[in-house]
Short mmCIF file of N, CA and C in Angstrom, two decimals:
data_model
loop_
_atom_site.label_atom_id
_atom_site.label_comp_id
_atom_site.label_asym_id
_atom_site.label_seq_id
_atom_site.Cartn_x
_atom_site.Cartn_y
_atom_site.Cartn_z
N UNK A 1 15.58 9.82 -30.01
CA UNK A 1 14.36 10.26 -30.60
C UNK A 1 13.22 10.25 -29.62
N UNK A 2 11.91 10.26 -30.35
CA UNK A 2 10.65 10.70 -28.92
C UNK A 2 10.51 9.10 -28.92
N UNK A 3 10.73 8.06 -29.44
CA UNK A 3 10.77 6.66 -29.30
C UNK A 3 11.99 6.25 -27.70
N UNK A 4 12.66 7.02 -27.60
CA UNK A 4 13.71 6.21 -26.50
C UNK A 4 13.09 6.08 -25.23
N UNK A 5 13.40 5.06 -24.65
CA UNK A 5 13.12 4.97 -23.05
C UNK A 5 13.83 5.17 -22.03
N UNK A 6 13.72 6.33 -21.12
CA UNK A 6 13.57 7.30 -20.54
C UNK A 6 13.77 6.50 -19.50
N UNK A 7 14.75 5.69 -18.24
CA UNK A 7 14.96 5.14 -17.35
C UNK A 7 13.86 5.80 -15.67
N UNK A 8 13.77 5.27 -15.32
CA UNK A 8 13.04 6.06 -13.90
C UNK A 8 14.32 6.29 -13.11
N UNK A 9 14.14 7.51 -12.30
CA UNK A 9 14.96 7.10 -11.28
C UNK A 9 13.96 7.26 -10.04
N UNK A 10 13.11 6.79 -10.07
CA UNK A 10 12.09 6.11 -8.73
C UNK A 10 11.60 4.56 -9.11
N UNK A 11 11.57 4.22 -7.66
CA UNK A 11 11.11 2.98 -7.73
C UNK A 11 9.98 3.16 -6.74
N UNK A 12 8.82 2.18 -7.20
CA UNK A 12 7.94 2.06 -6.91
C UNK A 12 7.79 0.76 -5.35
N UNK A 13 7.30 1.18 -3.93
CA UNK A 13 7.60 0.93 -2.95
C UNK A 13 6.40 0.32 -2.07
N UNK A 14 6.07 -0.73 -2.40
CA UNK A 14 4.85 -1.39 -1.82
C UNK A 14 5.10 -1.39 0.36
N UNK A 15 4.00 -0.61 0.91
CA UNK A 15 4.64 -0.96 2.11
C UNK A 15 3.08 -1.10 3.02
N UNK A 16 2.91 -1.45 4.10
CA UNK A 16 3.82 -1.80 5.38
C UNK A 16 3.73 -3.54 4.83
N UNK A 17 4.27 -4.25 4.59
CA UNK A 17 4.62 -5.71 4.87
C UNK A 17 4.19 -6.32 5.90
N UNK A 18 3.73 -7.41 6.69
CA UNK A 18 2.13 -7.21 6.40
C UNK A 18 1.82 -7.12 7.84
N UNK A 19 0.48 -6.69 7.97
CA UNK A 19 -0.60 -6.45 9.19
C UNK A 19 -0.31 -5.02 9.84
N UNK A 20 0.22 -4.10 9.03
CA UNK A 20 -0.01 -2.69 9.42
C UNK A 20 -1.07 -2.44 9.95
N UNK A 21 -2.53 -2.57 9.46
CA UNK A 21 -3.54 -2.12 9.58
C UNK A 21 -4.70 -2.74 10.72
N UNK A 22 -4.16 -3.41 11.57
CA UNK A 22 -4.22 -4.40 12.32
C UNK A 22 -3.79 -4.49 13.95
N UNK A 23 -3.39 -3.57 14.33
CA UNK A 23 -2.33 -3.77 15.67
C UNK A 23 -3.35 -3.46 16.77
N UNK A 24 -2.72 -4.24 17.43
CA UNK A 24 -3.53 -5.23 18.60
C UNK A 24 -4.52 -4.15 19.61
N UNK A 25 -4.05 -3.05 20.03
CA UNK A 25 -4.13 -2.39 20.88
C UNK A 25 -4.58 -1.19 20.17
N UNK A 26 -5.09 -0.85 18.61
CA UNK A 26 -5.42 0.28 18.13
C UNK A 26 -4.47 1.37 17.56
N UNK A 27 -3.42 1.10 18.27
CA UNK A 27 -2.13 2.53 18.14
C UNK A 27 -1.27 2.15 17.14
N UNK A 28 -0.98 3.00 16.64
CA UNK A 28 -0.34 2.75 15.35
C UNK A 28 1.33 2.47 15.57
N UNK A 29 1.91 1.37 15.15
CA UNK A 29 3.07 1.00 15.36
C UNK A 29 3.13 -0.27 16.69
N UNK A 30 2.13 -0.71 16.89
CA UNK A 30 1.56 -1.46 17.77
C UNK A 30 1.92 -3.16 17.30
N UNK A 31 1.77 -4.05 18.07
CA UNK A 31 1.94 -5.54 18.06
C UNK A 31 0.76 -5.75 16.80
N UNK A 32 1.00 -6.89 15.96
CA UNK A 32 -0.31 -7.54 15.69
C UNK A 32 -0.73 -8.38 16.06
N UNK A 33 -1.85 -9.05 15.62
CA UNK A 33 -2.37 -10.42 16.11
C UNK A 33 -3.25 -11.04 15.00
N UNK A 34 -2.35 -11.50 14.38
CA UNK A 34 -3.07 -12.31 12.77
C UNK A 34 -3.05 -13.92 13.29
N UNK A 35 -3.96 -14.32 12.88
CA UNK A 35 -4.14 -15.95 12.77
C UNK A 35 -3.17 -16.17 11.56
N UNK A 36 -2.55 -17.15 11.19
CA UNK A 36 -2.28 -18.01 10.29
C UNK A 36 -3.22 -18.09 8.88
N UNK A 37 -4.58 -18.65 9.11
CA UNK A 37 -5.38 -18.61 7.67
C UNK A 37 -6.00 -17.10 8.07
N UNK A 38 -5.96 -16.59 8.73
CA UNK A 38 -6.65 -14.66 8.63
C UNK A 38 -5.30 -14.34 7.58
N UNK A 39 -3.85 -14.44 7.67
CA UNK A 39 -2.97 -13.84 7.26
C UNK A 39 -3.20 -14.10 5.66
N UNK A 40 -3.53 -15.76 5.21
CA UNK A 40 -4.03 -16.21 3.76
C UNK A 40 -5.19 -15.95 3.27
N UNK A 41 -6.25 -15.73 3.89
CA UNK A 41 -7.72 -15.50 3.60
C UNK A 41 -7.49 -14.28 3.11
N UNK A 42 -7.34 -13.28 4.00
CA UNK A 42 -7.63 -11.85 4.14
C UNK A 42 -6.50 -10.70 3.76
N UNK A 43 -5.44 -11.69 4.28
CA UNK A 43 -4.04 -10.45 4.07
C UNK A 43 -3.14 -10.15 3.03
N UNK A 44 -3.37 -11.42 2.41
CA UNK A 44 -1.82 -12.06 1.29
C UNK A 44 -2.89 -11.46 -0.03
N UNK A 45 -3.63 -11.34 -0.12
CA UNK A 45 -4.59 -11.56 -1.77
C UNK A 45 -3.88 -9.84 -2.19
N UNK A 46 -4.11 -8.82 -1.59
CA UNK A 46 -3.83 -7.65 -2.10
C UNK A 46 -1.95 -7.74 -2.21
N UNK A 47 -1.48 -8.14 -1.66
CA UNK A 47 -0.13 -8.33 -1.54
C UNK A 47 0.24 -8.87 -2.96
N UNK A 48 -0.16 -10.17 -3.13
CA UNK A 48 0.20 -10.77 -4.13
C UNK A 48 -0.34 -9.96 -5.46
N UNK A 49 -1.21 -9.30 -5.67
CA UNK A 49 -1.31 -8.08 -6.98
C UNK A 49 -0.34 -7.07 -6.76
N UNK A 50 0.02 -6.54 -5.60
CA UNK A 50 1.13 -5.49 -5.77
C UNK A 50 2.22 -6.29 -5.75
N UNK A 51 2.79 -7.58 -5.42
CA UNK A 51 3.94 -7.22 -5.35
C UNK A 51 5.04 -7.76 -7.20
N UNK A 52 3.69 -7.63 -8.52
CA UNK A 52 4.84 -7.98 -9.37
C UNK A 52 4.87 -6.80 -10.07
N UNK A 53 3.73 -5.44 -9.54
CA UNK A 53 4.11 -3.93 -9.72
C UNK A 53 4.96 -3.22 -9.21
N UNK A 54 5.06 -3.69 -8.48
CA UNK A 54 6.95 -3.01 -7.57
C UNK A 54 7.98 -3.39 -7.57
N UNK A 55 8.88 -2.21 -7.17
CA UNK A 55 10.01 -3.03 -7.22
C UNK A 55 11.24 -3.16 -5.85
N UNK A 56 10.16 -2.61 -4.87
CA UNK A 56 10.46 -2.93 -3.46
C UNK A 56 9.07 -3.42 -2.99
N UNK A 57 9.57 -3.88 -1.10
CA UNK A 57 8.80 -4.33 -0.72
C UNK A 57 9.31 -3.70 0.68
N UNK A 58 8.55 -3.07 1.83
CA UNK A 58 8.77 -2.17 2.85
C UNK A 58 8.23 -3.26 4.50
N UNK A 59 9.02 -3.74 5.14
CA UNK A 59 7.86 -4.51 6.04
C UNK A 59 7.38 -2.70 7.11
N UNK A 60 6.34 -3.70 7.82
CA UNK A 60 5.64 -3.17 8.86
C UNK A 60 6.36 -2.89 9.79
N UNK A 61 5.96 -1.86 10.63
CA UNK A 61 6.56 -1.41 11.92
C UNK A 61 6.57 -2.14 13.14
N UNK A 62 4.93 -3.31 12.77
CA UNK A 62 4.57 -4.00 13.93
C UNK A 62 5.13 -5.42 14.16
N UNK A 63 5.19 -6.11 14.98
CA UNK A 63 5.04 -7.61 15.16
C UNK A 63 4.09 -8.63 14.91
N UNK A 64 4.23 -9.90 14.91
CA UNK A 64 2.96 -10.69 14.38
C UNK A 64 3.70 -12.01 15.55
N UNK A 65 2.58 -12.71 16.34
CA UNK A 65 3.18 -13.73 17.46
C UNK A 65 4.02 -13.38 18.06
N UNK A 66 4.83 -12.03 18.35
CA UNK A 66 5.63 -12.05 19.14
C UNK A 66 7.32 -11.25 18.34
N UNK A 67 6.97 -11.91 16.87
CA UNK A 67 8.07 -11.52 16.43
C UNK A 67 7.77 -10.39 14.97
N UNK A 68 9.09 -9.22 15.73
CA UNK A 68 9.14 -8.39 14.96
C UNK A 68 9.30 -8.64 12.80
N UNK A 69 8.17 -7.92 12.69
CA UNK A 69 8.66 -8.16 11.10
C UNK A 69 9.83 -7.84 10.09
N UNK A 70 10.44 -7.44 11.17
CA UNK A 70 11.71 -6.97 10.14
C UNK A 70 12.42 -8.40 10.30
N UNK A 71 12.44 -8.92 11.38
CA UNK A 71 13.35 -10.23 11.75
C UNK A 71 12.13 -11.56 11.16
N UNK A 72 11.11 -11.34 10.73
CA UNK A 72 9.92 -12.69 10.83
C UNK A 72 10.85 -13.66 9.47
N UNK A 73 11.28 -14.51 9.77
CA UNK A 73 11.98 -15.67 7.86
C UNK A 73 10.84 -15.79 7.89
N UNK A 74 9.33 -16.10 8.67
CA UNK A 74 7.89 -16.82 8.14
C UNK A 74 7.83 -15.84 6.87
N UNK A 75 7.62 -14.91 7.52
CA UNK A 75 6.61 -13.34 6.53
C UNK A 75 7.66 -13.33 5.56
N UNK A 76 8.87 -12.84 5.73
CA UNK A 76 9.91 -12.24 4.59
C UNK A 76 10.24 -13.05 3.83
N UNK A 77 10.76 -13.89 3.99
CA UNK A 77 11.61 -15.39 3.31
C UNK A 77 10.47 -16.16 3.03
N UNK A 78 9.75 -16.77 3.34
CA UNK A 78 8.63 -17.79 3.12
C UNK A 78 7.67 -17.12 2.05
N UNK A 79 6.99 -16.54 2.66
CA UNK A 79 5.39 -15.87 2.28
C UNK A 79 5.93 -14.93 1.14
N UNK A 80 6.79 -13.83 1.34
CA UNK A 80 6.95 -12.70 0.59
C UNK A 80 8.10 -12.93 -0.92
N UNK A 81 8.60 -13.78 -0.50
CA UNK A 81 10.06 -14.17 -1.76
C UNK A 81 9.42 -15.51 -2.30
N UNK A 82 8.69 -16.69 -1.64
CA UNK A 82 8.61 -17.39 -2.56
C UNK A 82 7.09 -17.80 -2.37
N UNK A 83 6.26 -17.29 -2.36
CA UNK A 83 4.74 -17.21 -2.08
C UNK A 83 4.08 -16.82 -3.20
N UNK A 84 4.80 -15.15 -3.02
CA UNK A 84 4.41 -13.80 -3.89
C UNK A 84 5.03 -13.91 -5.02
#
């Protein structure tokens, strides 16, 4: 009936994971350079409203200290799975 629910087949895709907007050198796809409380002050607050509207989570292209975000357990495992 016009009552049934209608499954998505999109999911909604929160991205870059974090400090996209940020890279060190200006160029996009670039290193970052977040402090520790810059990353809690400033970075995590919008994160944590998107991430119980989605139903992915996309990291960044860039690095943060050195290490790439696809590999960071700080950012992914810590901050993003049991933070958020």
């Amino acid at each position: 009936g016009d009552d049934a629910i209608v499954p998505s087949r999109a999911a909604a895709c929160a991205k870059h994971f974090v400090g996209y907007s940020v890279p060190r050198d200006g160029h996009d796809r670039a290193p970052s350079w977040i402090p520790t409380r810059h990353l809690y002050q400033y970075f995590l607050l919008p994160w944590k409203k998107a991430v119980g509207r989605v139903d992915t989570v996309m990291e960044s292209y860039t690095e943060m200290d050195g290490v790439p975000n696809v590999a960071d357990r700080r950012t992914s495992a810590r901050v993003l799975r049991k933070q958020l």
